Coordinates of C-alpha atoms and ligand atoms in Angstrom, one line a residue:
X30 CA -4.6 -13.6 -19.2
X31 CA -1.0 -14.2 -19.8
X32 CA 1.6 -12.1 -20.6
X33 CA 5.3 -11.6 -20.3
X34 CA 7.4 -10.4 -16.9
X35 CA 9.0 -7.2 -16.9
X36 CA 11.8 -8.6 -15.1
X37 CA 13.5 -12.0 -14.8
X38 CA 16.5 -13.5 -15.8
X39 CA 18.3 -16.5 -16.3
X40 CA 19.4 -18.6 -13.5
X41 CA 20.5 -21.7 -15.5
X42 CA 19.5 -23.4 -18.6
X43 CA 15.4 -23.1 -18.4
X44 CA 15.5 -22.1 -14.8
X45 CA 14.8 -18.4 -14.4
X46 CA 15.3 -15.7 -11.7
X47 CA 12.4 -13.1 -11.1
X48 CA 13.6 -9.9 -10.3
X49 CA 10.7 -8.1 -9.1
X50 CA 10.2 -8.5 -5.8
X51 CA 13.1 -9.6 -3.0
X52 CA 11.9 -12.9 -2.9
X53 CA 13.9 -13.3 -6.6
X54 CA 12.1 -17.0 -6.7
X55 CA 14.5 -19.2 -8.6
X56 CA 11.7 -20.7 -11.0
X57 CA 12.4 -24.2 -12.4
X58 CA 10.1 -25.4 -15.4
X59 CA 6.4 -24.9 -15.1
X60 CA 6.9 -23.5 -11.5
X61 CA 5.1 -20.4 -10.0
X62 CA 6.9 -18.4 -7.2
X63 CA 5.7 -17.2 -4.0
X64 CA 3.1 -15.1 -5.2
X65 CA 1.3 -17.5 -7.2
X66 CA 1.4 -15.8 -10.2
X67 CA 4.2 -15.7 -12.4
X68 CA 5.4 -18.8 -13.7
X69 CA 8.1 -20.4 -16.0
X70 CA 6.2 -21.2 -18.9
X71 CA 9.1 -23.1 -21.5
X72 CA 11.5 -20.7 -20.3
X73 CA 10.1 -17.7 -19.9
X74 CA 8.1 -15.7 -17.1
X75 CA 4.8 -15.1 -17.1
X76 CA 2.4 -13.1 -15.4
X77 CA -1.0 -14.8 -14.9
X78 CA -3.0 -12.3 -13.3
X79 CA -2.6 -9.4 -16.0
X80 CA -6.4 -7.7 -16.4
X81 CA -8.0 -10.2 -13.4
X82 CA -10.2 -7.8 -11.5
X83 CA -11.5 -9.4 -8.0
X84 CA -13.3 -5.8 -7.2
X85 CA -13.9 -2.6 -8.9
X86 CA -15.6 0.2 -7.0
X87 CA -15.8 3.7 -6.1
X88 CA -14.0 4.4 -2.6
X89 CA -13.2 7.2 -0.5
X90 CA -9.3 8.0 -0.5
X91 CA -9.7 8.2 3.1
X92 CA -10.4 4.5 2.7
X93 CA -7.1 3.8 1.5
X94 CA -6.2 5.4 3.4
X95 CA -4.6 8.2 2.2
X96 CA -5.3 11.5 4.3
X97 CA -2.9 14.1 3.0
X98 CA -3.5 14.0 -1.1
X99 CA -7.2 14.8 -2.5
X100 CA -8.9 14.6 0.5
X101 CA -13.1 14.3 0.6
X102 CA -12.4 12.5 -3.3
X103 CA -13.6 9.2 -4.4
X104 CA -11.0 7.3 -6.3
X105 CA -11.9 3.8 -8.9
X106 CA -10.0 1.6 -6.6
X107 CA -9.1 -2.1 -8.1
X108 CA -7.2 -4.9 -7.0
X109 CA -6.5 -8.9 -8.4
X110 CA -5.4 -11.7 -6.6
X111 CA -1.8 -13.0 -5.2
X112 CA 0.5 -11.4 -3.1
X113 CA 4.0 -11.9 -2.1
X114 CA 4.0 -11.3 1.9
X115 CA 2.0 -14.7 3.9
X116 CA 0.5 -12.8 7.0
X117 CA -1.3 -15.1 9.1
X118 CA -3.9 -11.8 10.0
X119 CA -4.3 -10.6 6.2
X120 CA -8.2 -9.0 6.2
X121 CA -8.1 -9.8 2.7
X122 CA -6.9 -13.3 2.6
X123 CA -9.2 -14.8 0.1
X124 CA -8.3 -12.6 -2.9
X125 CA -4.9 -12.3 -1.5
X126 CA -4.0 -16.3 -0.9
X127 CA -6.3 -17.9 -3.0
X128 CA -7.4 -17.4 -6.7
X129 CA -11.4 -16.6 -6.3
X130 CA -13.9 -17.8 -8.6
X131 CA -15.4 -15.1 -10.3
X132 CA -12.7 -12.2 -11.4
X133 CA -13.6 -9.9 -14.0
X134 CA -11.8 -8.7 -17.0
X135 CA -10.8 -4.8 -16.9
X136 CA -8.5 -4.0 -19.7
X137 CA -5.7 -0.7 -18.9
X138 CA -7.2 1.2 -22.0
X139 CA -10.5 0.7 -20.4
X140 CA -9.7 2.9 -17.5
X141 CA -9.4 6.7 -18.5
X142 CA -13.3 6.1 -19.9
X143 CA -13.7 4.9 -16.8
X144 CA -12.6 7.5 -14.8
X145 CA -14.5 9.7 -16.9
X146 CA -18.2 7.8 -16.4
X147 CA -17.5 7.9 -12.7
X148 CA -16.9 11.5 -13.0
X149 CA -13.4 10.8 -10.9
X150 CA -9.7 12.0 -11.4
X151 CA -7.9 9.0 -9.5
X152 CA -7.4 5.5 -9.6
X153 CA -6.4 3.0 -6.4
X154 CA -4.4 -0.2 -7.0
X155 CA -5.5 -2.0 -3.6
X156 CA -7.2 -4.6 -2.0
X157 CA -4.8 -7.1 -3.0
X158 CA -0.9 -6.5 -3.5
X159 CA -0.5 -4.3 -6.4
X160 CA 3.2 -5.0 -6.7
X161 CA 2.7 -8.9 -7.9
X162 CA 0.0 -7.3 -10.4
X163 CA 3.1 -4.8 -11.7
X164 CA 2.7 -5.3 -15.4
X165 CA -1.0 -4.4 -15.4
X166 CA -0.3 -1.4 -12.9
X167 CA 1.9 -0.3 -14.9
X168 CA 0.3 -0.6 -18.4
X169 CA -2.8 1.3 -16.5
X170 CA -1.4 4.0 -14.5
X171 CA 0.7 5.1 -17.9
X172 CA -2.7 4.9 -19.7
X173 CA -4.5 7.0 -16.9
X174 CA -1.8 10.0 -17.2
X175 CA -1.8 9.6 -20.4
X176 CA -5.5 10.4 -20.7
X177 CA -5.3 13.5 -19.0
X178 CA -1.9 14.4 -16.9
X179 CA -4.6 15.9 -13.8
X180 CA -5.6 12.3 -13.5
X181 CA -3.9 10.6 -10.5
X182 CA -2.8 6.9 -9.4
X183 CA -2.6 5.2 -6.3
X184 CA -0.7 2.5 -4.7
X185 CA -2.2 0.9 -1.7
X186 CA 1.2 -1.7 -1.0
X187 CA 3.5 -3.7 1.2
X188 CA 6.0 -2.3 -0.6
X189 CA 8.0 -5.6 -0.9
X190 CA 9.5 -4.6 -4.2
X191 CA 12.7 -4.3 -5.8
X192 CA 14.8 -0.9 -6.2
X193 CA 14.3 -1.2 -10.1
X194 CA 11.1 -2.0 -11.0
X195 CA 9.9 0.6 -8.0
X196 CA 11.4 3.4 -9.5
X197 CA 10.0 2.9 -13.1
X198 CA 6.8 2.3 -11.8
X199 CA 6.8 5.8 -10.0
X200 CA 7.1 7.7 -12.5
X201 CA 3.5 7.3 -12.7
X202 CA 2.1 7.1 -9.3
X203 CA 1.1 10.1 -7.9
X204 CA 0.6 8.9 -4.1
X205 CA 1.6 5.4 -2.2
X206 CA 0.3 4.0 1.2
X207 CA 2.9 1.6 2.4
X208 CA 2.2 -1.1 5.2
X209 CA 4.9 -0.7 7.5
X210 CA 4.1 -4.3 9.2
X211 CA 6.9 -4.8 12.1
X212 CA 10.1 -2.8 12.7
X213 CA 11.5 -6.3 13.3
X214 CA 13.5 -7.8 10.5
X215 CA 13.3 -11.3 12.4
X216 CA 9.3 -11.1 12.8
X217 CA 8.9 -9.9 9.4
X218 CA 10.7 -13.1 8.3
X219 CA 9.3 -15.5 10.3
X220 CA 5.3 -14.4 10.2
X221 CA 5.5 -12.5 7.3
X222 CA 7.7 -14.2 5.4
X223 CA 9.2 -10.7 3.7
X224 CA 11.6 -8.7 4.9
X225 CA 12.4 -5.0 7.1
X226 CA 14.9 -3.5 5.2
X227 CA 13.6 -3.9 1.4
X228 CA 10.3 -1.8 3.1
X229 CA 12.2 1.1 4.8
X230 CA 13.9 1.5 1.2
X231 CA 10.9 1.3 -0.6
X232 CA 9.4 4.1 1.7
X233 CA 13.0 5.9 1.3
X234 CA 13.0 6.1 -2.2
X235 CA 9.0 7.1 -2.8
X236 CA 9.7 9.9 0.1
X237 CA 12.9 11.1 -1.6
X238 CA 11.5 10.5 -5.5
X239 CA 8.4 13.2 -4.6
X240 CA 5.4 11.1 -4.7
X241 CA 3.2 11.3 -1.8
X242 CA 4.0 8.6 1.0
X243 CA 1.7 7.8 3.8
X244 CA 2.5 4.5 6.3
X245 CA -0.1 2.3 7.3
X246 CA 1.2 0.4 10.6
X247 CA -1.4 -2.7 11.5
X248 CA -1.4 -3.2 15.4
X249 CA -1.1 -6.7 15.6
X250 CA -1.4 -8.3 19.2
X251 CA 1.7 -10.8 20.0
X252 CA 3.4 -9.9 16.2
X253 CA 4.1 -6.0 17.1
X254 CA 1.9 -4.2 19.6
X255 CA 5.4 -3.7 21.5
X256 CA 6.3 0.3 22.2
X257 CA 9.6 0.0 22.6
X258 CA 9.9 -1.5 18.8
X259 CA 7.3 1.0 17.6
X260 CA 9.0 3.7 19.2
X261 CA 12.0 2.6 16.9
X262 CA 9.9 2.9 14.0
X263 CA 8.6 6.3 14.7
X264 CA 12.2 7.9 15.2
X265 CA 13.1 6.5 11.4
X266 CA 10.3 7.8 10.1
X267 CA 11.3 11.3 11.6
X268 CA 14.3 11.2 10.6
X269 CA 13.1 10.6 7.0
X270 CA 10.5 13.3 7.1
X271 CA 8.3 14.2 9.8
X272 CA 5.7 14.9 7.7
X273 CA 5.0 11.7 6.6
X274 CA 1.3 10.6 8.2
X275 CA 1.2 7.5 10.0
X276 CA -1.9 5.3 10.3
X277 CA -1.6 3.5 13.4
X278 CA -4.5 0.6 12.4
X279 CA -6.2 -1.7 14.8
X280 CA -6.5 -5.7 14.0
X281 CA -9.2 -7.9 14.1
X282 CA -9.0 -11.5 13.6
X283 CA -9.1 -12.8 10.2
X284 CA -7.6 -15.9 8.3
X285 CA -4.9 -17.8 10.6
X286 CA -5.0 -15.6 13.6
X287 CA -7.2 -15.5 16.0
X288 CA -5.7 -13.1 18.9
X289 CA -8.6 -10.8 20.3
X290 CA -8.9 -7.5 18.6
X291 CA -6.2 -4.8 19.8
X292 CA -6.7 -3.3 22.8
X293 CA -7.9 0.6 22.1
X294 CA -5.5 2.0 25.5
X295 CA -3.1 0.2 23.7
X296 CA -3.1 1.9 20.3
X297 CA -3.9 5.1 22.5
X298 CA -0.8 5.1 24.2
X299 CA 1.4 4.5 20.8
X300 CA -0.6 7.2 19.1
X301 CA 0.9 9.3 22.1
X302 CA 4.3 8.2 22.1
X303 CA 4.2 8.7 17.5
X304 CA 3.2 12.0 18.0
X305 CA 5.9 12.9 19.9
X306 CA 8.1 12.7 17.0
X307 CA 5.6 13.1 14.1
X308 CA 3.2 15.8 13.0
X309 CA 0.3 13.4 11.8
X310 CA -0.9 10.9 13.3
X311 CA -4.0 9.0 13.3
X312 CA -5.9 5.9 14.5
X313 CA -7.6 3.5 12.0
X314 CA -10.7 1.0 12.5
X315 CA -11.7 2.2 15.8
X316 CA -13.9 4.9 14.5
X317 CA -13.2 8.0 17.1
X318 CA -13.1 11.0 15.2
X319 CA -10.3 12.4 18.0
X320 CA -8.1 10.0 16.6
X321 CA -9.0 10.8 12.8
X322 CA -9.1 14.9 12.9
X323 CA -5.9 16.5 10.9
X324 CA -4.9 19.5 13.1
X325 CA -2.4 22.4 11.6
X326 CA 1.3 21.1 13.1
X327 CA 2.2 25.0 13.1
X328 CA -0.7 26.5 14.7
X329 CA -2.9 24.0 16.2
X330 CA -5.8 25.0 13.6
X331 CA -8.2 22.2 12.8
X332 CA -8.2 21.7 9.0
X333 CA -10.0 18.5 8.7
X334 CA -12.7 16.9 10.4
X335 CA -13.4 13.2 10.0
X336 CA -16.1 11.4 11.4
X337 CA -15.7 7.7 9.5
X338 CA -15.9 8.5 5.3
X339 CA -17.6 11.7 6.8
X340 CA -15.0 14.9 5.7
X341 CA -15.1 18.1 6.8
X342 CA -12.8 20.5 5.2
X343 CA -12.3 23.2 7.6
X344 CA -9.3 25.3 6.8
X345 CA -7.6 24.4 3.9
X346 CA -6.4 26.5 0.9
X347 CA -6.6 26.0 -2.8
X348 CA -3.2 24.9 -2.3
X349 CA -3.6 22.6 -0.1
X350 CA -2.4 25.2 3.0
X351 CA -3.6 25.7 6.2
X352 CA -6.1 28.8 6.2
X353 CA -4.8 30.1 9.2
X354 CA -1.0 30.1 8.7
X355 CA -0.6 29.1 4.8
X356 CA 1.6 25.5 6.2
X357 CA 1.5 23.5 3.8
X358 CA -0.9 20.2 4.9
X359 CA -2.2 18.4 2.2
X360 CA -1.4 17.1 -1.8
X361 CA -4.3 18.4 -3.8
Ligands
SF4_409 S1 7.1 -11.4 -7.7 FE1 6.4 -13.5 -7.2 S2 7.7 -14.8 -8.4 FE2 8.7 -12.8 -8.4 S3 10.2 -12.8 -6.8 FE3 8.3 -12.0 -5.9 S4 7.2 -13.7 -5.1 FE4 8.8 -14.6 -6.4

């Protein structure tokens, strides 16, 4: 389905602008930009993925993941195709680079019934990139709160977005998990083919607007499995808040890239080094609940136990407190 852009402009005569991500494709008659799916259509942009569902399913929020905000919940998590990054490694290339065959229709009104047959609060705009799927995310996450304010939405995203349309759309997302993919502006261009700085903004401004941030960091042998860069990365995101969980997530070839999996002593050590500056930090896609447990920052208490999807809330208050000393550990 097609439907207008939220943002664009005109460049020249029938050539057009997008303004929605940082890419700002300049769009010349019947072209698409980067992301595949908006195109100049006799002048003006168009969105061609609005309502296209590739999946639709029930997930843990841990999946996301998201560790600090409903924990043990199951959130109807959905995601499209197209995105505006070109990672060689993506683990989801072939909804992310390629339009797939069979794609669903799921309508925004559709979803506070759906949330209520599911017997869920929460929806998750993932799998794919959320951000080139903006109009529909939008339209749906307004329609969710709508419904019922308790409901929640979720942004599972690269965050390659620009200032505006970020801050519009955030006055309906409740929590964001941001891929924080090199703290290298130069790799970021060249395997990436994004950008550093328009990320740490987009991380900036959800921290500082009030919505729940987490920061999903992919180890990626011979792209950023370097400390001394990471090391870089943890100090900014200390400075911003040291509160802010980092998932520290381990690769396995996929698409283009074909690099052995990451080395676990390797991960091991920048988990050590991350915690030194932040209070949670965890381990993805190695499966070791060590790695995975959420411990009290003030008092050491254990407040959640993960093994896998497996939660164990230990000692956590109504408000989302640690049991123990009442500091404040989770969204709920
Ligand atoms: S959203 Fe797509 S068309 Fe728009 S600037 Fe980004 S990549 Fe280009």
């Amino acid at each position: 389905m097609k439907i207008n852009s939220l943002f664009y402009e005109e460049f020249k005569e029938d050539i057009l602008k997008c303004k929605l991500c940082p890419h700002e494709c300049i769009l010349y008659p019947n072209k698409k930009g980067i992301c595949d799916v908006r195109q100049n259509i006799k002048g003006e942009l168009y969105t061609l993925n609005y309502s296209d569902t590739t999946s639709i399913g029930l997930d843990p929020i841990e999946k996301k993941p998201l560790f600090h905000f409903h924990p043990g919940e199951k959130v109807l998590s959905l995601g499209t195709w197209g995105c505006n990054l070109k990672c060689p490694f993506c683990q989801n290339y072939e909804i992310s680079q390629m339009k797939p065959q069979f794609l669903k229709k799921v309508y925004p009104k559709a979803l506070p019934s759906l949330l209520e047959n599911y017997g869920v609060k929460g929806v998750a705009y993932t799998y794919s990139e959320p951000i080139v799927w903006y109009e529909f995310v939008l339209d749906s996450s307004r329609a969710v709160k709508y419904a019922d304010p308790n409901n929640y939405n979720v942004l599972v995203t690269n965050g390659y977005i620009n200032e505006k349309p970020l801050k519009l759309l955030l006055q309906y997302i409740d929590a964001m998990n941001i891929d924080l993919k090199t703290f290298d502006d130069k790799i970021y261009k060249k395997y990436l083919k994004g950008g550093l700085e328009p990320v740490k903004n987009s991380v900036k401004i959800t921290k500082e607007s009030g919505v729940h941030v987490e920061v999903t960091s992919l180890i990626v042998p011979g792209i950023n499995d370097d400390l001394e860069m990471l090391e870089k990365e943890f100090i900014w995101l200390s400075d911003l808040s040291k509160d802010i969980p980092l998932h520290l997530s381990r690769y396995y070839p996929a698409y283009n890239y074909t690099e052995p999996a990451t080395d676990v002593n390797f991960l091991v050590e920048a988990f050590n080094i991350a915690k030194k500056y932040l209070d949670y930090v965890y381990i993805g896609n190695i499966w070791d609940s060590k790695y995975e447990n959420t411990y009290c920052p003030n008092c050491g208490e254990v407040v959640i136990l993960r093994n896998g999807y497996d939660i164990d809330i230990k000692n956590l208050n109504s408000d989302g407190g640690c049991k123990n000393c009442g500091e404040k550990i989770v969204t709920m």
